[in-house]
mmCIF file with all atom_site columns, C-alpha atoms in Angstrom:
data_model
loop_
_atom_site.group_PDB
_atom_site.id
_atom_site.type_symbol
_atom_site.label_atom_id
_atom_site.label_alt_id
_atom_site.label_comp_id
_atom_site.label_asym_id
_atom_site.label_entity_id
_atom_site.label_seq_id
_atom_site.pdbx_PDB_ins_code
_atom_site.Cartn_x
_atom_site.Cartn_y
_atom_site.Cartn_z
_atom_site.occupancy
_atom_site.B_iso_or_equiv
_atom_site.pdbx_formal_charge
_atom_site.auth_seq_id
_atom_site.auth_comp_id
_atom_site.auth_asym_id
_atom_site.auth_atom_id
_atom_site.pdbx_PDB_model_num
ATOM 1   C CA . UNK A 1 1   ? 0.000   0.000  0.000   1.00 63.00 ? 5   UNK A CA 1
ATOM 2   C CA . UNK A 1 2   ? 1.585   3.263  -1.156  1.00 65.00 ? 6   UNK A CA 1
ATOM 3   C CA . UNK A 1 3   ? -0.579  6.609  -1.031  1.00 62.00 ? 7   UNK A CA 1
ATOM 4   C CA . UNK A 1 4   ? 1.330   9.537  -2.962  1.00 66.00 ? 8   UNK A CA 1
ATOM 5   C CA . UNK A 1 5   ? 1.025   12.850 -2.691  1.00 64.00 ? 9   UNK A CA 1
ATOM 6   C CA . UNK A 1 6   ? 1.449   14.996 -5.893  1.00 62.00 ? 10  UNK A CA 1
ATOM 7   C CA . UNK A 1 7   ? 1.990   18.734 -5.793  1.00 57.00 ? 11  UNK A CA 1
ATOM 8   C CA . UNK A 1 8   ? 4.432   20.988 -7.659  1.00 61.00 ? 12  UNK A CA 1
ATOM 9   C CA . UNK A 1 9   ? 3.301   19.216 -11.252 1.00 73.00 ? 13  UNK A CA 1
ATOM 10  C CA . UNK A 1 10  ? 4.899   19.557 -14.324 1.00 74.00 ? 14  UNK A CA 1
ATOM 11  C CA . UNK A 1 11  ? 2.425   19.867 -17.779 1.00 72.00 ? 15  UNK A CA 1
ATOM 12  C CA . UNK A 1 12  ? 3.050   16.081 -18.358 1.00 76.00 ? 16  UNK A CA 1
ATOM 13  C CA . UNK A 1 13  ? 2.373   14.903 -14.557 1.00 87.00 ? 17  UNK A CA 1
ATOM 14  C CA . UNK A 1 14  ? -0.592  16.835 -15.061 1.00 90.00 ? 18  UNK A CA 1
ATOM 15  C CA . UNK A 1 15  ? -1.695  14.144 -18.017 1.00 90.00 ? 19  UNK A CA 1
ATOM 16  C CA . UNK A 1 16  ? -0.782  11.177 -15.523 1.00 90.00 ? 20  UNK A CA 1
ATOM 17  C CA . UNK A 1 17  ? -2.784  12.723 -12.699 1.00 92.00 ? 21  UNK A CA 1
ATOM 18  C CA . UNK A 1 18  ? -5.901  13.066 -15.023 1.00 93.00 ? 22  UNK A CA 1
ATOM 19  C CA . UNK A 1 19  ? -5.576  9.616  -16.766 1.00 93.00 ? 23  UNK A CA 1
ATOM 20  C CA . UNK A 1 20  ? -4.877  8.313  -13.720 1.00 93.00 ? 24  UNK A CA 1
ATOM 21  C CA . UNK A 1 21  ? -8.325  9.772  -12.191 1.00 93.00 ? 25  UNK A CA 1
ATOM 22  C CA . UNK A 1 22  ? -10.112 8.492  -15.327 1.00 92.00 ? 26  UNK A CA 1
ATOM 23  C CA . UNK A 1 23  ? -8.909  5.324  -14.673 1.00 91.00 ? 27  UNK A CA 1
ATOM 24  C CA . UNK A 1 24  ? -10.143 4.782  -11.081 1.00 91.00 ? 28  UNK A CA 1
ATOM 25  C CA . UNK A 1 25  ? -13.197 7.100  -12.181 1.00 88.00 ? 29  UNK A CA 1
ATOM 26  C CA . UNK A 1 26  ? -14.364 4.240  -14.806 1.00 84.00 ? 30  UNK A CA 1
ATOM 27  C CA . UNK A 1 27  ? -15.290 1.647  -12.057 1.00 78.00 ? 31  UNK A CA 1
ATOM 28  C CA . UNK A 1 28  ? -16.550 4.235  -10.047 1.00 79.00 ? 32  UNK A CA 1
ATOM 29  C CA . UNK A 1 29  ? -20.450 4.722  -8.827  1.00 72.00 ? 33  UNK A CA 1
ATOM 30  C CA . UNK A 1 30  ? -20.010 8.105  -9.500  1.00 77.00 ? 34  UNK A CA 1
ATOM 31  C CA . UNK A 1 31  ? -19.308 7.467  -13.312 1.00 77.00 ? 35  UNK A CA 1
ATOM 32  C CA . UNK A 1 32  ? -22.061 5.835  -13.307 1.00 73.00 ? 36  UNK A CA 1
ATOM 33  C CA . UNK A 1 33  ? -24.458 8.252  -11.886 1.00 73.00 ? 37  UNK A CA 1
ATOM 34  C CA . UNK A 1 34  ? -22.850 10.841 -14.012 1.00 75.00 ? 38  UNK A CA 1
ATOM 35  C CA . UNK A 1 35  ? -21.163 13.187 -11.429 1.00 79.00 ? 39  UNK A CA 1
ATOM 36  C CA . UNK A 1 36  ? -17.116 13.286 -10.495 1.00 81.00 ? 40  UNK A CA 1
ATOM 37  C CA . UNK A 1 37  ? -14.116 13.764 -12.187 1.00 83.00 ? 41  UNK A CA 1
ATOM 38  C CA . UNK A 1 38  ? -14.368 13.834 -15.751 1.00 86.00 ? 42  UNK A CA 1
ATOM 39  C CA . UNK A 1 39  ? -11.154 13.847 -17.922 1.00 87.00 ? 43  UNK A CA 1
ATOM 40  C CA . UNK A 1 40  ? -11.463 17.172 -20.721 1.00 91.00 ? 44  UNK A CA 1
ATOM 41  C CA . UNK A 1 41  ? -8.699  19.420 -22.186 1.00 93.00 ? 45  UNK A CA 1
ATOM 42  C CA . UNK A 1 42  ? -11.146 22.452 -20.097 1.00 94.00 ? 46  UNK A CA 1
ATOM 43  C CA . UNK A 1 43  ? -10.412 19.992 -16.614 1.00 92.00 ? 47  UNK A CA 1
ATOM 44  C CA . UNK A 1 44  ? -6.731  19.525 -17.506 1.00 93.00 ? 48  UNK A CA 1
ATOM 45  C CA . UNK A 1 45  ? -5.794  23.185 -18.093 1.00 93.00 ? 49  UNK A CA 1
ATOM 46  C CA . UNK A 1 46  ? -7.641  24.102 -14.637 1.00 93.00 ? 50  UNK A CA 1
ATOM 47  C CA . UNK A 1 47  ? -5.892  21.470 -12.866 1.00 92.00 ? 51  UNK A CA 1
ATOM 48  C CA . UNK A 1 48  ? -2.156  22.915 -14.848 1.00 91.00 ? 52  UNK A CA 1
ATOM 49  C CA . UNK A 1 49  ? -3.171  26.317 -13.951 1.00 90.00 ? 53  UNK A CA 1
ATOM 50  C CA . UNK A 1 50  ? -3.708  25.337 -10.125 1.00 90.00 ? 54  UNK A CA 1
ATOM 51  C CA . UNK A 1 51  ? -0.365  23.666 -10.307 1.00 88.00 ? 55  UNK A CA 1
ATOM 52  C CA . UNK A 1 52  ? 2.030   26.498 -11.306 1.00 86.00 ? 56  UNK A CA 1
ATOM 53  C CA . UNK A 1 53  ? -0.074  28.568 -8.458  1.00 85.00 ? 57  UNK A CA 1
ATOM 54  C CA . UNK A 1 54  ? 1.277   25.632 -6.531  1.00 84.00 ? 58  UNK A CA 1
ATOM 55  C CA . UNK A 1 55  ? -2.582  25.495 -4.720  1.00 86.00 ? 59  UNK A CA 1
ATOM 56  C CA . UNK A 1 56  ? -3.026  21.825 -6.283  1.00 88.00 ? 60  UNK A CA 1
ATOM 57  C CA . UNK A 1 57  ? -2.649  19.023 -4.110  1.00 89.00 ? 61  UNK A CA 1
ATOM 58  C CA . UNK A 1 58  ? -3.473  15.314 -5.525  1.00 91.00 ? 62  UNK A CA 1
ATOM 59  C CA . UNK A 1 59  ? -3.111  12.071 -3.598  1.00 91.00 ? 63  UNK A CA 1
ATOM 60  C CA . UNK A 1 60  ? -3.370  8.572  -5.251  1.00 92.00 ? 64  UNK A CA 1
ATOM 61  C CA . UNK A 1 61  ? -3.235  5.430  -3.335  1.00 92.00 ? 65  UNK A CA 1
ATOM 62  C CA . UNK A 1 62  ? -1.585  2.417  -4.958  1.00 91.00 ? 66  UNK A CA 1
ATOM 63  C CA . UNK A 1 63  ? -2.450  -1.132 -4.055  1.00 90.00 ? 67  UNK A CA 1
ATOM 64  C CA . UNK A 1 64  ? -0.048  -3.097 -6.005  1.00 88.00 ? 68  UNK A CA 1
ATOM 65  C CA . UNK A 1 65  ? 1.563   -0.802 -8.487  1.00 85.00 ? 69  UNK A CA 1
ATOM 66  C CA . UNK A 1 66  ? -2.367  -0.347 -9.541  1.00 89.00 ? 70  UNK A CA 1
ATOM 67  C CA . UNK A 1 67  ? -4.302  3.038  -8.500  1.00 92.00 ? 71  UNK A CA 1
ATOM 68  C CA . UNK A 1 68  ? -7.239  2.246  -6.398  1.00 93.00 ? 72  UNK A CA 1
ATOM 69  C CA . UNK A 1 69  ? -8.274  5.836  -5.066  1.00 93.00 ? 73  UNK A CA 1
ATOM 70  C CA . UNK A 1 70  ? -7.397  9.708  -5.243  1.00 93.00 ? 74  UNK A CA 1
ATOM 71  C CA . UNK A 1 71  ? -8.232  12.962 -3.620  1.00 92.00 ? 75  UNK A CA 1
ATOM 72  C CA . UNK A 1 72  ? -8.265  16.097 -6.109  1.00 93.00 ? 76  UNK A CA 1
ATOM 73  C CA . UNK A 1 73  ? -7.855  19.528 -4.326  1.00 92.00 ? 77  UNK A CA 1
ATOM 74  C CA . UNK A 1 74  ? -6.256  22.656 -3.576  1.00 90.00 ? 78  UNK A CA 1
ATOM 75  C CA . UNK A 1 75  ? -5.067  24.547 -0.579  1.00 88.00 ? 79  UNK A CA 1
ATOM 76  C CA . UNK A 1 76  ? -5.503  28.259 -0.132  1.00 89.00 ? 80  UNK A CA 1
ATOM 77  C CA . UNK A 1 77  ? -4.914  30.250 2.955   1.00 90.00 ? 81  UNK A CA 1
ATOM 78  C CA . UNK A 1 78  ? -4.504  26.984 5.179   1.00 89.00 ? 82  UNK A CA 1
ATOM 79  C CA . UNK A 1 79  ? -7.704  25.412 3.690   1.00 89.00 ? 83  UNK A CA 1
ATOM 80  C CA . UNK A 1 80  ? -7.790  22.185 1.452   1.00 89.00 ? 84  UNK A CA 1
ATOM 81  C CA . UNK A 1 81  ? -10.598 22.120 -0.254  1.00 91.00 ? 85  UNK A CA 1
ATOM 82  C CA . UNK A 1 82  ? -11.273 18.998 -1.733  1.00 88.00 ? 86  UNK A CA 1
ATOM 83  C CA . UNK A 1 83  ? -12.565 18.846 -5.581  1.00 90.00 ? 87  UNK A CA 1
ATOM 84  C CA . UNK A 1 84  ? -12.705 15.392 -6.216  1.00 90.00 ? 88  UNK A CA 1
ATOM 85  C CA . UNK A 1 85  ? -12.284 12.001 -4.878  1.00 89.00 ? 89  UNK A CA 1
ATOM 86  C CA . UNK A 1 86  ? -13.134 8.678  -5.577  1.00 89.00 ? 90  UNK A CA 1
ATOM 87  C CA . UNK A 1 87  ? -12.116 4.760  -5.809  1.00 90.00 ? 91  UNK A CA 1
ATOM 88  C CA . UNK A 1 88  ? -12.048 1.673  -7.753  1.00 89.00 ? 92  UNK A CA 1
ATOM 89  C CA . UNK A 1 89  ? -15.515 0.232  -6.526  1.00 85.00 ? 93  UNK A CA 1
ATOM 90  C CA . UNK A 1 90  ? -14.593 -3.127 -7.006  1.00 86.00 ? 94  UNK A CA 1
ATOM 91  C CA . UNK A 1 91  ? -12.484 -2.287 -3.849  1.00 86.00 ? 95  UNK A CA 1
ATOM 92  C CA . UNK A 1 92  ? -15.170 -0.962 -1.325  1.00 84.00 ? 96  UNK A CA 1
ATOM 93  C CA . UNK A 1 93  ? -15.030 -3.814 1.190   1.00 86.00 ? 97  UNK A CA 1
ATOM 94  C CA . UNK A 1 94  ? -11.332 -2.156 2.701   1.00 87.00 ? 98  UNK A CA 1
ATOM 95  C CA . UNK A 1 95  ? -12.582 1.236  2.108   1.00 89.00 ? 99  UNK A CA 1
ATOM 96  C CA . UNK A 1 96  ? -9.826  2.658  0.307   1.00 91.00 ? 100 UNK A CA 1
ATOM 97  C CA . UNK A 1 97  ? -10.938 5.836  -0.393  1.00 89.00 ? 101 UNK A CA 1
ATOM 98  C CA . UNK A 1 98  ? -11.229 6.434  3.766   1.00 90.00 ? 102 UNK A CA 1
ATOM 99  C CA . UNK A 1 99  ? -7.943  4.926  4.183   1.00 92.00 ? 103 UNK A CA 1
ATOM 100 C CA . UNK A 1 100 ? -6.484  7.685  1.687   1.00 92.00 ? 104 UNK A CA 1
ATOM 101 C CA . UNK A 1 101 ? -8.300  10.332 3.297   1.00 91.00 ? 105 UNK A CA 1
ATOM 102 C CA . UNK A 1 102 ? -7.263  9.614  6.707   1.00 90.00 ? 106 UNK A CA 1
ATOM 103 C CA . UNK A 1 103 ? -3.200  9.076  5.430   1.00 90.00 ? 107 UNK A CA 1
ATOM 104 C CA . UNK A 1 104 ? -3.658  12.717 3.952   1.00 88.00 ? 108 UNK A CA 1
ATOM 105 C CA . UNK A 1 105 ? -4.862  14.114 6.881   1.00 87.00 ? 109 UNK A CA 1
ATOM 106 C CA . UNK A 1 106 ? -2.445  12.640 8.738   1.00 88.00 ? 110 UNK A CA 1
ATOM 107 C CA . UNK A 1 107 ? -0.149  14.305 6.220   1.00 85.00 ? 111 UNK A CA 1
ATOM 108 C CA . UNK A 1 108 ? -1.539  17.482 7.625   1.00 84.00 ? 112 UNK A CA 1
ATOM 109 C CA . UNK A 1 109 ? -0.914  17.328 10.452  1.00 85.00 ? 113 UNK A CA 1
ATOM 110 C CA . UNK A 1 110 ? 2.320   15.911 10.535  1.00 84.00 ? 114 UNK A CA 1
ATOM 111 C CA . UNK A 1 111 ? 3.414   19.026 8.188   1.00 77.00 ? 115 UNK A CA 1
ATOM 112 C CA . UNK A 1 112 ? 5.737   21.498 10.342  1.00 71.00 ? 116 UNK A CA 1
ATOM 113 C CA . UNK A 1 113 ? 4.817   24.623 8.236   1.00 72.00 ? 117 UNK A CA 1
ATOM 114 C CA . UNK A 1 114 ? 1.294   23.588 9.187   1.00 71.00 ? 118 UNK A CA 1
ATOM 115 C CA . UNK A 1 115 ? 0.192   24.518 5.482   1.00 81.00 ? 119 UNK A CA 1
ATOM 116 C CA . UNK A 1 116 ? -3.244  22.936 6.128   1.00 84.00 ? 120 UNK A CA 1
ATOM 117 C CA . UNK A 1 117 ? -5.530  23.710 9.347   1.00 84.00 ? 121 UNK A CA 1
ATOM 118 C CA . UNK A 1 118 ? -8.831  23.389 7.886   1.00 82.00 ? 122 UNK A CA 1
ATOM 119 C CA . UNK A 1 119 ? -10.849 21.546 6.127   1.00 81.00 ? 123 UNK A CA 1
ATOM 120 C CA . UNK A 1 120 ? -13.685 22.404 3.235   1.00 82.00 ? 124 UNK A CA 1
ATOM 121 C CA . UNK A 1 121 ? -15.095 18.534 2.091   1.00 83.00 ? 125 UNK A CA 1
ATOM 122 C CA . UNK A 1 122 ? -17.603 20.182 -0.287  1.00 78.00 ? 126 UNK A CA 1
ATOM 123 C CA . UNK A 1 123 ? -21.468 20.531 -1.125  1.00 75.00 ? 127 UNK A CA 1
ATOM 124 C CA . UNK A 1 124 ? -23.580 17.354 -1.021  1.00 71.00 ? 128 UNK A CA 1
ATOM 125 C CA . UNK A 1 125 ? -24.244 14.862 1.892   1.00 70.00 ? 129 UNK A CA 1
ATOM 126 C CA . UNK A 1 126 ? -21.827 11.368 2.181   1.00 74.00 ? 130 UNK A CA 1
ATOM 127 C CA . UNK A 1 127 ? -20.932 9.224  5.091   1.00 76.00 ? 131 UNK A CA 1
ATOM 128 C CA . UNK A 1 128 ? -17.224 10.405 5.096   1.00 78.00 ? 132 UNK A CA 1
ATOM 129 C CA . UNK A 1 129 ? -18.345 13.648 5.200   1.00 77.00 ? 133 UNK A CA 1
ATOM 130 C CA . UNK A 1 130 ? -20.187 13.347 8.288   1.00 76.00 ? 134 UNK A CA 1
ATOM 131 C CA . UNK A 1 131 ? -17.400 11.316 10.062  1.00 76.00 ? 135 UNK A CA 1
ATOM 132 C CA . UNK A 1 132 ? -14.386 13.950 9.120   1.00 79.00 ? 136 UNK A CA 1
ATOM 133 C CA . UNK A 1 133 ? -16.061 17.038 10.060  1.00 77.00 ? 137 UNK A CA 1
ATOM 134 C CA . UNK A 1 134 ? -16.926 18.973 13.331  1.00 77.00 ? 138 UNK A CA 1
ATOM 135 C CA . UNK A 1 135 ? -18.812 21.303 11.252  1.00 76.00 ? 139 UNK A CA 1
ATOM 136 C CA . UNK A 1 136 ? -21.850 21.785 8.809   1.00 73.00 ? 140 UNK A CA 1
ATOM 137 C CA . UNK A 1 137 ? -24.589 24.206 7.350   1.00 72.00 ? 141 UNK A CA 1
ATOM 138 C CA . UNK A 1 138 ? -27.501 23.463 4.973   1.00 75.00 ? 142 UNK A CA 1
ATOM 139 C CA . UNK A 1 139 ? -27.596 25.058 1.999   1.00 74.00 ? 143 UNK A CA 1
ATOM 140 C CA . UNK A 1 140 ? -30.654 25.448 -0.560  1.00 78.00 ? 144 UNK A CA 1
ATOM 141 C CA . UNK A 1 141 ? -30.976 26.851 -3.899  1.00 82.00 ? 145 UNK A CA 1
ATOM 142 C CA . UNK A 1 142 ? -33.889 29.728 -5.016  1.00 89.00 ? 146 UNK A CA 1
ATOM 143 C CA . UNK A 1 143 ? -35.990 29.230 -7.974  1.00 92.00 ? 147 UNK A CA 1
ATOM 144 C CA . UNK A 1 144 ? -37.069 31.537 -9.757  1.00 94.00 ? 148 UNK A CA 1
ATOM 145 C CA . UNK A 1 145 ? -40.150 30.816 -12.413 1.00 94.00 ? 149 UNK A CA 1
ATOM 146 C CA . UNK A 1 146 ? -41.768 33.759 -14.892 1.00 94.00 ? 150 UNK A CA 1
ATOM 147 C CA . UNK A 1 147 ? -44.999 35.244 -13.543 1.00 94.00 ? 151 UNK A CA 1
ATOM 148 C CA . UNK A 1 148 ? -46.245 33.638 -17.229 1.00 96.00 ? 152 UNK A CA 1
ATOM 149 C CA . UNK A 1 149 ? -48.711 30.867 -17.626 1.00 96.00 ? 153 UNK A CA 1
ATOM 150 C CA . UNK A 1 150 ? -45.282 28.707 -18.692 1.00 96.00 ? 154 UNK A CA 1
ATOM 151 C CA . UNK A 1 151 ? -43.917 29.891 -15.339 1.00 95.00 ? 155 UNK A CA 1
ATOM 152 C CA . UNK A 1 152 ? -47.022 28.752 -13.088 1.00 95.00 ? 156 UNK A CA 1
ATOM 153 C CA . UNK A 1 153 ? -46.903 25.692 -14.725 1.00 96.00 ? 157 UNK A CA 1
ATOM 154 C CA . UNK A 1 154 ? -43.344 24.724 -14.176 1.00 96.00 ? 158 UNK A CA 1
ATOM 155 C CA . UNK A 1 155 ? -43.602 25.826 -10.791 1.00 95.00 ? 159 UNK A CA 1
ATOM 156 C CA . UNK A 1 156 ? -46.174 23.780 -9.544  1.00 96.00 ? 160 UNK A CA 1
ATOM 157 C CA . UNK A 1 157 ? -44.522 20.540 -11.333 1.00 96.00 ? 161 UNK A CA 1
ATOM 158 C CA . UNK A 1 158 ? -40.833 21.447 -9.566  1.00 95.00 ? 162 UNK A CA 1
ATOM 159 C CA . UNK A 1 159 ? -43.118 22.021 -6.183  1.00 94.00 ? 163 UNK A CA 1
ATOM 160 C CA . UNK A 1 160 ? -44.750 18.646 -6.563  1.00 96.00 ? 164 UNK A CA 1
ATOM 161 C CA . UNK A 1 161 ? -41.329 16.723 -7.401  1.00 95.00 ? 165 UNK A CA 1
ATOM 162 C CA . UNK A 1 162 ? -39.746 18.711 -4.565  1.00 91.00 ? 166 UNK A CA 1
ATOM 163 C CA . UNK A 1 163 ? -42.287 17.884 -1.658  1.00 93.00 ? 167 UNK A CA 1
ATOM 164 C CA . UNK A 1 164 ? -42.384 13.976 -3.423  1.00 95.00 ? 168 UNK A CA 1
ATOM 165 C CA . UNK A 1 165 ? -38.896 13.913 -3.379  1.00 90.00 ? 169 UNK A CA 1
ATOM 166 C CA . UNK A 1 166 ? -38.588 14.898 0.329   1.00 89.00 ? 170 UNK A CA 1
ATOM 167 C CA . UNK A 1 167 ? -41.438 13.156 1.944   1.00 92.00 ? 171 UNK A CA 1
ATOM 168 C CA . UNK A 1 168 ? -40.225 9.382  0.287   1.00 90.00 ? 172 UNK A CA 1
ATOM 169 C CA . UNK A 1 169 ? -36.476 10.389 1.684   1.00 87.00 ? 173 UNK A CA 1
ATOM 170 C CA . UNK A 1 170 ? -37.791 11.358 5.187   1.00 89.00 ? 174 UNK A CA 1
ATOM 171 C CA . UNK A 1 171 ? -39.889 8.354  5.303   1.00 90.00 ? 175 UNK A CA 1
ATOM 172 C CA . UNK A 1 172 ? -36.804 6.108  4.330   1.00 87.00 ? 176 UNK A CA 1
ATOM 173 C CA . UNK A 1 173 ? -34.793 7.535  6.360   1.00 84.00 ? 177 UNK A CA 1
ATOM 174 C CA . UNK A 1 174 ? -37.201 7.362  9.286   1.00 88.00 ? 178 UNK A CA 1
ATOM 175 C CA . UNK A 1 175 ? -37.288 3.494  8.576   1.00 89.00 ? 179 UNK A CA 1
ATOM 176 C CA . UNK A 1 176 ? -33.781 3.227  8.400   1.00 86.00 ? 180 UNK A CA 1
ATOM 177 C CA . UNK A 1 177 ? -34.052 2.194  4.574   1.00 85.00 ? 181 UNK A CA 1
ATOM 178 C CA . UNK A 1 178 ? -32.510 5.456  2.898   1.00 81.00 ? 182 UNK A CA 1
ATOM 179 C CA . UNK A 1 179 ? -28.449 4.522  2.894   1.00 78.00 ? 183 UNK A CA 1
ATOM 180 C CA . UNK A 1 180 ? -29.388 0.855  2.397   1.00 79.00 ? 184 UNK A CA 1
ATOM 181 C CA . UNK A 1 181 ? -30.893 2.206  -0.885  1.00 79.00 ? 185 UNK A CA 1
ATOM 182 C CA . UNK A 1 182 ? -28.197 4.426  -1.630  1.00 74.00 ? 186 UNK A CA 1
ATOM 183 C CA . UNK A 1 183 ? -25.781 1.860  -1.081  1.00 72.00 ? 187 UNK A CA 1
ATOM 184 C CA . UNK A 1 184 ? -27.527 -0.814 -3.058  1.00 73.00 ? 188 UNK A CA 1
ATOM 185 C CA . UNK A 1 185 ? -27.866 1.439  -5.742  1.00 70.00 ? 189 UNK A CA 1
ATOM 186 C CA . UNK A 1 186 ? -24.414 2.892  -5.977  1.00 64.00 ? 190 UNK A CA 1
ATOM 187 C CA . UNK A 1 187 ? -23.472 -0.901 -6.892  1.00 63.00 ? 191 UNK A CA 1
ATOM 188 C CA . UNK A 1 188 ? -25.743 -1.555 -8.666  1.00 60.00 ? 192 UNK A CA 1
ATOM 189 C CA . UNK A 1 189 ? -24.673 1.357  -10.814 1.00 52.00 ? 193 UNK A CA 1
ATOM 190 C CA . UNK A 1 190 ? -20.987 0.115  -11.652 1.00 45.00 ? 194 UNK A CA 1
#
C-alpha cells in the first residue's frame, strides 16, 4: 500500500494525474451516476493552472503498483478544499478511499509549516463527510419561475417533485431504509 502525494506538477504529470483519475473514475459509482471527475482538455488546463499557483494538491493510493483511489484539491490560505475524490468500486469492502483520506490528513498534520488547518469537504451529503467534520450548514438553492402561464406551470410541477422527493427520503430515512438504498444502488450502478 503506497498513497502519494502529488503537488508541484509539471504539464506532463498533469496528463498522468488526469488519466490516472479516469482510470479509477471508470469503475466508479459516481461514473455511473454521471457526477465526479471527468477527464477534458477544459479539466486539464484548470488542474495545470492550479499547479504552477502551486494550490493543487493530488493524492493517489496504490495497491499493487495499480491506483485504487485519489483525492483532487487545492489549498488556499490553510484550507484544502477537496474537488474530487473517488475509488475503484470493485475495492469498497477495505474502504480505500477512507484509508487515503485519513493518510492525507495525517499528512496534515504531521506538516511542520502547518500549510493545512482546515478543512472544506464540499457541497452534497456522504458518510465520510459526516465522520471527518466537526462542522456543517444546509444550503438550498432559489428558484425563480416567470410570472407567465409557462412559469405557473413549471412551478407547480418542480413544487410537486420537490415535496415527493422529500417526503419518500424522510420516510426512508425514518425506517432506516434510505443509505441501504443508496448503497444498493451505488453498486448496482458500476
Amino acid at each position: 500500500i503506497e498513497a502519494a502525494c502529488l503537488f508541484g506538477l509539471s504539464a506532463e504529470e498533469i496528463d498522468v494525474l488526469a488519466e490516472t483519475a479516469e482510470s479509477i473514475m471508470h469503475s466508479s459509482y459516481q461514473r455511473g451516476l454521471g457526477v465526479g471527475f471527468l477527464d477534458s482538455a477544459e479539466l486539464r488546463d484548470q488542474l495545470r493552472r492550479r499547479a504552477e499557483r502551486g494550490s493543487l494538491r493530488a493524492y493517489v493510493l496504490y495497491l499493487a503498483d495499480c491506483p485504487v483511489a485519489f483525492w483532487i484539491g487545492d489549498v488556499t490560505y490553510q484550507t484544502f478544499r477537496s474537488d474530487y475524490t473517488s475509488y475503484r468500486s470493485e475495492y469498497s469492502a477495505i474502504s480505500p478511499g477512507m484509508y487515503l483520506m485519513l493518510k492525507t490528513l495525517e499528512q496534515f498534520c504531521d506538516d511542520p509549516a502547518r500549510s493545512v488547518t482546515e478543512l472544506d469537504l464540499a457541497v452534497g451529503y456522504a458518510e465520510y463527510k459526516e465522520m471527518l467534520s466537526n462542522h456543517q450548514w444546509t444550503e438550498s438553492a432559489v428558484y425563480l419561475f416567470a410570472p407567465s402561464l409557462r412559469g405557473k406551470c413549471l412551478r407547480t410541477i418542480h413544487g410537486i417533485a420537490t415535496r415527493t422527493n422529500s417526503s419518500l427520503k424522510r420516510a426512508l430515512a425514518r425506517l432506516g431504509l434510505l443509505q441501504k438504498i443508496k448503497k444498493r444502488w451505488r453498486k448496482g450502478v458500476t
